[in-house]
Structure formats: structure tokens, C-alpha cells
C-alpha positions as a printed NumPy array, in Angstrom:
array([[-13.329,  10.503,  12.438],
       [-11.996,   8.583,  15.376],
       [-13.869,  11.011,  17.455],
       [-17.521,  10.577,  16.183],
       [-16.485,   6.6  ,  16.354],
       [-16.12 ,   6.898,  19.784],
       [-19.097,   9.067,  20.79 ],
       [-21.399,   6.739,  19.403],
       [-20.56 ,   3.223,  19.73 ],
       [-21.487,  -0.251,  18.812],
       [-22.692,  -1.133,  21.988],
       [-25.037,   2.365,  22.089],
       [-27.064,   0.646,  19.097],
       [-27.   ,  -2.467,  20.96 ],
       [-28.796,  -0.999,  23.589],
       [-30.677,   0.694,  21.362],
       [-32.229,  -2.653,  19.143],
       [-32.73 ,  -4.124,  22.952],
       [-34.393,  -0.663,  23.315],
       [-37.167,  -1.953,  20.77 ],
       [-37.152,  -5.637,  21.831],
       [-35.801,  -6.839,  18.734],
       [-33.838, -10.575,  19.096],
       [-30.608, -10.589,  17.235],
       [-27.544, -13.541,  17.45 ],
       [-24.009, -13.27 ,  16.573],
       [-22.5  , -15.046,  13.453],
       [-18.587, -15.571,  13.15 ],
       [-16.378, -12.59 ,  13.683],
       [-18.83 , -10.866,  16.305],
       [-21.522, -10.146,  13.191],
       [-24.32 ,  -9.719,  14.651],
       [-28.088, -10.69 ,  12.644],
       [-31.837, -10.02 ,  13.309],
       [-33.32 , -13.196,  14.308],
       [-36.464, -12.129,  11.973],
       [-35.261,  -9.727,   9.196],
       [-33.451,  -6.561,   8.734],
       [-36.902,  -5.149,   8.276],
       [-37.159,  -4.884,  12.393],
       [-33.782,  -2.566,  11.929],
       [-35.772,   0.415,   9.442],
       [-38.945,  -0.384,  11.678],
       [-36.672,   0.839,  14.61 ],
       [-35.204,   3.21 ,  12.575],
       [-38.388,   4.502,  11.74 ],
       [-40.072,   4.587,  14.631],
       [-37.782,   6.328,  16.485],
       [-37.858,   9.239,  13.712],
       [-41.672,   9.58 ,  14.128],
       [-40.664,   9.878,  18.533],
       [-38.529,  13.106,  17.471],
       [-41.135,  14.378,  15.144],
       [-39.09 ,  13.84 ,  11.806],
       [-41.173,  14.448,   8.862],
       [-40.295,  11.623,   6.096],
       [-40.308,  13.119,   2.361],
       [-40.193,  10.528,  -0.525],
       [-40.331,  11.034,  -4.077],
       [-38.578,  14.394,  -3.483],
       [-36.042,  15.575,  -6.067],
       [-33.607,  18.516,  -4.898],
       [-33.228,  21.02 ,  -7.485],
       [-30.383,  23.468,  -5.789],
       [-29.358,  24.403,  -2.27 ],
       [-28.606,  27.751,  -1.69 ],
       [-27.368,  30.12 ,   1.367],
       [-29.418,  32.796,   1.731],
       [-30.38 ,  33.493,   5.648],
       [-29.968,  29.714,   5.996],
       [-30.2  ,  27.106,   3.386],
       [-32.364,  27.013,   0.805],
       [-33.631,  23.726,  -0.637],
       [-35.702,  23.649,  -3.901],
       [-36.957,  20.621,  -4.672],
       [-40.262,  19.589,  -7.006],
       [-42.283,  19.628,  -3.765],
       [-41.433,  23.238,  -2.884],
       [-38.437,  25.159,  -1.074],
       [-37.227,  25.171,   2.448],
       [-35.236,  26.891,   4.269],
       [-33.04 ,  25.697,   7.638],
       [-30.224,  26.687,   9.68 ],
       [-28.487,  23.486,   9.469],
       [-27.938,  20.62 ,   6.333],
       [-27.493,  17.267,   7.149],
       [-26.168,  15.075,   3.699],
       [-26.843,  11.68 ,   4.68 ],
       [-27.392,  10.734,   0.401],
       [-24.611,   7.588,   0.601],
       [-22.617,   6.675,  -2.319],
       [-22.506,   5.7  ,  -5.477],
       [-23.152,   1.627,  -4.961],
       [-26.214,   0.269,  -6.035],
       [-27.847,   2.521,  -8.213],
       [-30.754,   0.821,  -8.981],
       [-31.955,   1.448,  -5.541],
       [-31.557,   4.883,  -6.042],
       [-27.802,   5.983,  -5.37 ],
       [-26.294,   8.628,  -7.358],
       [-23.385,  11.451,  -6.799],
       [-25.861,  14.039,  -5.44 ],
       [-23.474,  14.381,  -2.167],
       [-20.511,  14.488,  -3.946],
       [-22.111,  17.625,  -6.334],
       [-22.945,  19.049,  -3.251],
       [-19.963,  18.873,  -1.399],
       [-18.262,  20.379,  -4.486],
       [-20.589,  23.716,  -4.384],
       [-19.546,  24.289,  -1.069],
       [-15.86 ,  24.006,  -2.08 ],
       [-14.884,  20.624,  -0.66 ],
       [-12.277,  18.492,  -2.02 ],
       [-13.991,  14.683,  -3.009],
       [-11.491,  11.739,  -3.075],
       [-11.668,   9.752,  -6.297],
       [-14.728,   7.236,  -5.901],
       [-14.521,   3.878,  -6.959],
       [-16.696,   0.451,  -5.982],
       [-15.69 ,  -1.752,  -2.916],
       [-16.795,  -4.84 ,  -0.893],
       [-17.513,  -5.914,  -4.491],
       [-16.953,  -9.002,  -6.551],
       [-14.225,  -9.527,  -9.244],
       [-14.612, -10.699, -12.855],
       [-12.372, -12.811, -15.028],
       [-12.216, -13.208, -18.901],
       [-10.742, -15.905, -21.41 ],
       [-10.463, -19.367, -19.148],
       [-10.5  , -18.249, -15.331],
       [-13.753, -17.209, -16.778],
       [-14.836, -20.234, -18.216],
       [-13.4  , -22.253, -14.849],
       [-15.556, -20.187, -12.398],
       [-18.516, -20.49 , -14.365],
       [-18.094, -24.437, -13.891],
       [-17.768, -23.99 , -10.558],
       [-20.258, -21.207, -10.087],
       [-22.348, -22.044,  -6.798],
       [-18.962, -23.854,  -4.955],
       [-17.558, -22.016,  -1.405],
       [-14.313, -23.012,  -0.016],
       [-12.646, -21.598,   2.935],
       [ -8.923, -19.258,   1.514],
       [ -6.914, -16.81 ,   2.378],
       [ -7.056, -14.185,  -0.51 ],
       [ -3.914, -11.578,  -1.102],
       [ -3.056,  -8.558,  -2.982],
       [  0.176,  -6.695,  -1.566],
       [  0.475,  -6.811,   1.708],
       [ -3.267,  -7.305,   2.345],
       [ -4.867, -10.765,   3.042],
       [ -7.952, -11.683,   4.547],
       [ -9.075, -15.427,   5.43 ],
       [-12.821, -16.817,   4.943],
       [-14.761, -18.18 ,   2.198],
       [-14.317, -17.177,  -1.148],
       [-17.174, -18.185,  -3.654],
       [-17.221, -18.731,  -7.631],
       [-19.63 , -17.471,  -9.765],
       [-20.56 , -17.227, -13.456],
       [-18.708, -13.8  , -13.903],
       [-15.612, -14.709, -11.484],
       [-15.179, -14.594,  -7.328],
       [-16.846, -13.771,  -4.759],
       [-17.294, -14.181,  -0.857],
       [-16.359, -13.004,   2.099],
       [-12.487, -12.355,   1.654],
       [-12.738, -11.52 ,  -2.119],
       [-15.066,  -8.62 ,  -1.194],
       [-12.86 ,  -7.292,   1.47 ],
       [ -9.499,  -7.815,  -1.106],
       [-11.201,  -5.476,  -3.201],
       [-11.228,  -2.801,  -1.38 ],
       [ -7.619,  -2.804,  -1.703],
       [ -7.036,  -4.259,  -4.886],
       [ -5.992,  -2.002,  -8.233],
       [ -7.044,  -2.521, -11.858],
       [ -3.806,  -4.425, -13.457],
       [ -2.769,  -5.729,  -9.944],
       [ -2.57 ,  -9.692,  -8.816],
       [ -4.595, -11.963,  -6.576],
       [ -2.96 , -14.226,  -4.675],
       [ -5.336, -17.595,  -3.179],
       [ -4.344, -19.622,  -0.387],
       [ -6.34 , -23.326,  -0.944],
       [ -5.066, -24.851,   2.431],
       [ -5.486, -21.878,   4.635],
       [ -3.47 , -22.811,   8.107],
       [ -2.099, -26.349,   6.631],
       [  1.363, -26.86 ,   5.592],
       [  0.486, -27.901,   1.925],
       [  3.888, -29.919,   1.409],
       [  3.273, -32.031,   4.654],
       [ -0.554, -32.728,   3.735],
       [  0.544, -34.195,   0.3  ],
       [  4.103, -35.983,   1.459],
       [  2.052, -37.481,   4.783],
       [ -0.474, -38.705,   2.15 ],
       [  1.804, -40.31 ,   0.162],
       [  3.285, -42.439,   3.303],
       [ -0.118, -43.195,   4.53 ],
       [ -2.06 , -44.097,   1.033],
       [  0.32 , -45.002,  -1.434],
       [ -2.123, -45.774,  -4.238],
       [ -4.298, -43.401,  -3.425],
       [ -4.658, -40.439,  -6.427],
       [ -3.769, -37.005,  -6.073],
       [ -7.379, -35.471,  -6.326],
       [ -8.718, -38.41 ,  -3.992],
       [ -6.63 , -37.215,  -1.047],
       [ -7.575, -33.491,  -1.83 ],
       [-10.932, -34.216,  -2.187],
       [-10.819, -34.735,   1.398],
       [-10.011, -30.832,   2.084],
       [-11.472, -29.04 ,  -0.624],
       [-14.488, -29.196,  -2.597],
       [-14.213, -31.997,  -5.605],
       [-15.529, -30.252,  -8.31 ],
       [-12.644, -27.833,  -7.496],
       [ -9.881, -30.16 ,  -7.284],
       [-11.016, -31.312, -10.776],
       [-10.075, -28.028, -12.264],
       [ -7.049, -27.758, -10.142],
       [ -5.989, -31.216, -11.175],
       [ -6.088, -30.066, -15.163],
       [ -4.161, -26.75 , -13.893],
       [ -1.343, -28.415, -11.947],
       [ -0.794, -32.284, -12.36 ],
       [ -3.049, -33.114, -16.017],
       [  0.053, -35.277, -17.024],
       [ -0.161, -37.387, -12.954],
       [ -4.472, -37.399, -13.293],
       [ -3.812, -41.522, -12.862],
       [ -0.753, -41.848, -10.789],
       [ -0.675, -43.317,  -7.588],
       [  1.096, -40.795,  -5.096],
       [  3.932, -43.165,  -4.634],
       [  4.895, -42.967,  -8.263],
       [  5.126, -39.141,  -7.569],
       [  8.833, -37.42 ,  -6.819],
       [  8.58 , -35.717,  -3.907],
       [  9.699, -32.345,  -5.635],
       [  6.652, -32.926,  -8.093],
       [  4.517, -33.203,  -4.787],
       [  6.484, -29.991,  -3.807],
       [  5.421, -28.191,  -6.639],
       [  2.017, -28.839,  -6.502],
       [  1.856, -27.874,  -2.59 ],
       [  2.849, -24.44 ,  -3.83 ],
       [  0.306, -24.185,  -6.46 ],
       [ -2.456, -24.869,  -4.056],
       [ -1.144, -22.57 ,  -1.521],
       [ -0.103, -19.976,  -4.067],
       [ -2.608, -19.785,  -6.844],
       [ -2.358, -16.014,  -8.351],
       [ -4.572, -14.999, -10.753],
       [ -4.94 , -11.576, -12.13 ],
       [ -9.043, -10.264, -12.576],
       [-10.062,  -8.199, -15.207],
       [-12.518,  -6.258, -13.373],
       [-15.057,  -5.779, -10.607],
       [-18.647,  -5.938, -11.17 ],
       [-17.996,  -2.365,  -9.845],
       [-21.159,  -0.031,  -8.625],
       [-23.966,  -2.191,  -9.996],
       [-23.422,  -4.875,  -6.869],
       [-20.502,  -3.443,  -4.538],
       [-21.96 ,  -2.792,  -1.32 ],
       [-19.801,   0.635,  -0.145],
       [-18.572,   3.385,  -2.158],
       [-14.673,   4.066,  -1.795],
       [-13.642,   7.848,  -1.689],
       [-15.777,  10.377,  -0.938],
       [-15.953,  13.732,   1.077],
       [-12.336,  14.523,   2.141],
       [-12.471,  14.063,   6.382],
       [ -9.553,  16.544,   6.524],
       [-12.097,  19.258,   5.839],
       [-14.725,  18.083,   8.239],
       [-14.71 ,  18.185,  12.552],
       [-14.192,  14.484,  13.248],
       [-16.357,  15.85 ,  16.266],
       [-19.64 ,  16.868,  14.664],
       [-19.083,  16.088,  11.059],
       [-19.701,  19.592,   9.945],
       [-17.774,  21.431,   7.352],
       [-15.086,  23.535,   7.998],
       [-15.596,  25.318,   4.439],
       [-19.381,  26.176,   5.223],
       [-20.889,  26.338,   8.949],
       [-24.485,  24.506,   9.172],
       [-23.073,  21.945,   6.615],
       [-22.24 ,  18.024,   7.675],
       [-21.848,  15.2  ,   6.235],
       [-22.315,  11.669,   7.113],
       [-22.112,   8.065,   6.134],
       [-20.455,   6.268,   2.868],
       [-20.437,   9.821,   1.391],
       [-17.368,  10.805,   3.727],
       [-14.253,   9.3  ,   2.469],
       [-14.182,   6.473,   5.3  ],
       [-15.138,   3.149,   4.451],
       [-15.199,  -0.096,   6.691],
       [-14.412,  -3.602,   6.221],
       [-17.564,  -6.301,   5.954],
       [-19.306,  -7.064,   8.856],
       [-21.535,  -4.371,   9.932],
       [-18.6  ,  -1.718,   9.995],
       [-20.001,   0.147,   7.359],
       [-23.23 ,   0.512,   8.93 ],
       [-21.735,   1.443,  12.433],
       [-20.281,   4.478,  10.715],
       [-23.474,   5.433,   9.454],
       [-24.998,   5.473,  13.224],
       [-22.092,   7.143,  14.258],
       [-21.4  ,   9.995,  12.241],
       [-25.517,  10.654,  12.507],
       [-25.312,  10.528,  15.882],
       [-22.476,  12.962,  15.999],
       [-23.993,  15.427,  13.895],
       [-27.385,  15.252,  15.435],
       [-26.416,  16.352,  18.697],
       [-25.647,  19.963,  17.031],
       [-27.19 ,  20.134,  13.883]])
């Protein structure tokens, strides 16, 4: 779907939200934000439908689509019948706002093949006493670099009352398998060994969690502390062996942990799986198994990393399929 990608890009919405005068700035990694709200975007959004003369349906439940001269759509508000059928109906993520499988059932009738679905961009849960140790820290950010495989990502990672979350534990999960390891860097960019040997040079009768309460959030280095040195709480470093230090070093940059879970659909903010792309023109988006039929967004099998990505797909593909639809 490199091709729709490329027909619409980032910097054609750009032009577009300057298009409506609406003031935006750009966060870290090129994110860019609405000054006001995200409101201003489904203002735009809408007012550009009401420029083409799109009529907006709501409360409208679709009953079956048919081909007969065209598509037929029954729905409780009546049938309809075009020469084209746009499924824009998203995922599975976040179903109190609405989101069900109704693509996926869809593309199935028309004899498409739908990738197993499963929640991503979403937070993991713990049980037993990584449970119980997140909960203490729920509220507490810290900057990591989070692992599964060969997969990392580096930004904040947060703890809540059910487990992790943040920035690089939402993009981890995306790649992350029931069963598998996590893998959490503490000192992200810092050679671990050196902070902790320099330290004991420098401050002697200092205490372990005083010098790492320098670099990481205390509350955190509490629980660390019971986790890796309980027995050296009241040490001074320079009563520490060096491959005691060593070890420790390792644990912060190394800390694996193994979740039981995601909070899967309920919060995950994309749907993994979907619509197989092989069976759709990475041109237009339409089927190759039914002409008139495309599909678009988080219901095709493509799914971006956090940022905006996600949403860029859905202007994309849209785009692509509007031109000929």
C-alpha cells in the first residue's frame, strides 16, 4: 500500500489543516498537535464533506449489502443502491465508541481473506507482584528503552494500577506475543557499570538508591532497591565489590519481565490484522475479488507505529480510493 502512501502524503494534509487556518506545533519525533483541540481536525473534516455535498447518516444500522445492478445497502433507515462501496468502519479497538467487526464480515461475503485481529498500541498487564509493584508506582514516567526480540523502542514508559504503559510499551506491543518477554532498559544511552563504579570513586558514603535517585525517579529506585540490592539498602558504595556493583548495572539495564496480558481492545488504540492488502490495488484500494468494492483505514491489514501514522493511513487510503470510487 506503498502506492496510496505516496499519492497522498503527510505534507498534502498539512496543506490541507493550513487550508482551514487551523494552528498546530510539533512535539518530539515530528508529532504534530492542534494548538486548540482535535475538535478543529473533525470540524475540517466535516466541513470539507458538506463542500463535496456528502450526506452524513448517523444512527444507521446496515442490515446486508447485496449486488444486484450495483450495491444494495439495507439498513433500518431504508435501502440504497450505488455503483461503488467505500468500507471506511475501522477496527475492532475501542468498542465503546462504537467499533465492531462489521468490515471484517463484510470483507468475508465478498470472499476476502482477513488476517487474524488482535489489539495494538495498547498497554500490558501484570499479575502476582509486578502487579502489586506497578500499582505503587502507578502515576510515575521514566524515560527506557523497552525490548521484545529484536524490537526496541526508546521513550517513556509509564506504570499504572494494572501494569505499563507509555510511549514505548504501546509501540512493543504491537510486536509482542502472549507467553513472550519484555526486556527494560533503566539507563537508556548510559553505560550502567560506569555510572555506579564513577559513583563509588566520587561519593564513597553515598547509598546506592541516593546516587540513582539522581537518574531515575525515587519512588522507583525504592522498588528496584528491594529487587536487586535488599541485603546493601545501608551500605555505603565503597563497602560494595565492584562485581556486586556489576551486577546491579545489569539489572537496571536489563530488567525482563514477562506480562500476562494486554488490556487488549477495550483501550488499544489500532486494530492489528485486518483485510489482507494482497487482495486489494495498493493504487485505489479496491478489491480485486469484487469491482466497486474498497477498503480503507485500520480495517486493511496495515497498521502504523504511534505518532500520527495511523491516522496518515487513514487520509491516505481515502484519498486513494476517492479519486475513483
Amino acid at each position: 500500500c506503498i502506492s496510496a502512501l505516496s499519492r497522498y502524503t503527510q505534507w498534502d494534509f498539512i496543506a490541507l489543516v493550513e487550508k482551514h487556518g487551523i494552528a498546530y506545533h510539533e512535539k518530539t519525533a515530528g508529532q504534530l498537535f492542534c494548538d486548540d483541540s482535535s475538535k478543529d481536525i473533525v470540524a475540517m473534516l466535516l466541513k470539507e464533506c458538506e463542500g463535496a455535498g456528502v450526506q452524513v447518516q448517523t444512527h444507521c444500522e446496515i442490515a446486508s449489502v447485496s449486488v444486484e445492478d450495483g450495491f444494495r445497502i439495507r439498513s433500518n433507515k431504508g435501502s440504497l443502491v450505488s455503483q461503488s462501496l467505500v468500507v471506511a468502519s475501522g477496527g475492532l479497538s475501542i468498542p465503546k465508541m462504537g467499533a465492531t467487526g462489521f468490515g471484517y464480515q463484510l470483507a468475508r461475503q465478498f470472499g476476502h481473506t482477513v488476517l487474524d485481529t488482535r489489539a495494538g498500541l495498547v498497554p500490558f498487564t501484570f499479575t502476582g507482584a509486578m502487579h502489586e509493584l506497578t500499582g505503587r508506582l502507578s502515576g510515575i514516567s521514566t524515560p527506557a528503552t523497552v525490548s521484545t526480540g529484536d524490537v526496541a523502542f526508546t521513550e517513556d514508559i509509564l506504570f499504572t494500577h494494572r501494569g505499563l504503559s507509555g510511549p514505548a510499551i504501546l509501540q512493543l506491543s504491537s510486536y509482542w506475543s502472549p507467553g513472550d518477554e519484555i526486556h527494560i532498559d533503566l539507563l537508556p544511552g548510559r553505560d550502567a557499570v560506569d555510572v555506579l563504579l564513577d559513583a563509588k570513586q566520587a561519593q564513597q558514603k553515598s547509598l546506592l538508591r541516593t546516587v540513582l535517585g539522581t537518574v531515575l525517579p525515587r519512588a522507583l529506585v525504592g522498588e528496584l532497591q528491594l529487587l536487586f540490592w535488599a541485603e546493601l539498602a545501608e551500605t555505603p558504595l565503597t563497602e560494595i565489590a565492584d562485581d556486586t556493583l556489576t551486577r546491579i548495572a545489569k539489572g537496571l539495564k536489563h530488567w525482563t519481565l514477562k506480562p500476562a496480558a494486554t488490556e487488549g481492545y477495550r483501550t488499544a488504540e489500532v486494530t492489528l490484522g485486518g483485510v489482507d492488502t494482497a487482495e486489494l490495488s495498493s493504487k485505489t484500494m479496491e478489491s480485486a475479488r469484487q469491482p466497486g468494492l474498497y477498503f480503507i483505514g485500520e480495517v486493511v491489514d496495515v497498521t502504523g507505529h504511534l505518532g500520527g501514522f495511523n491516522f496518515q493511513w487513514a487520509w491516505s487510503s481515502g484519498w486513494a480510493a476517492g479519486q475513483v470510487a
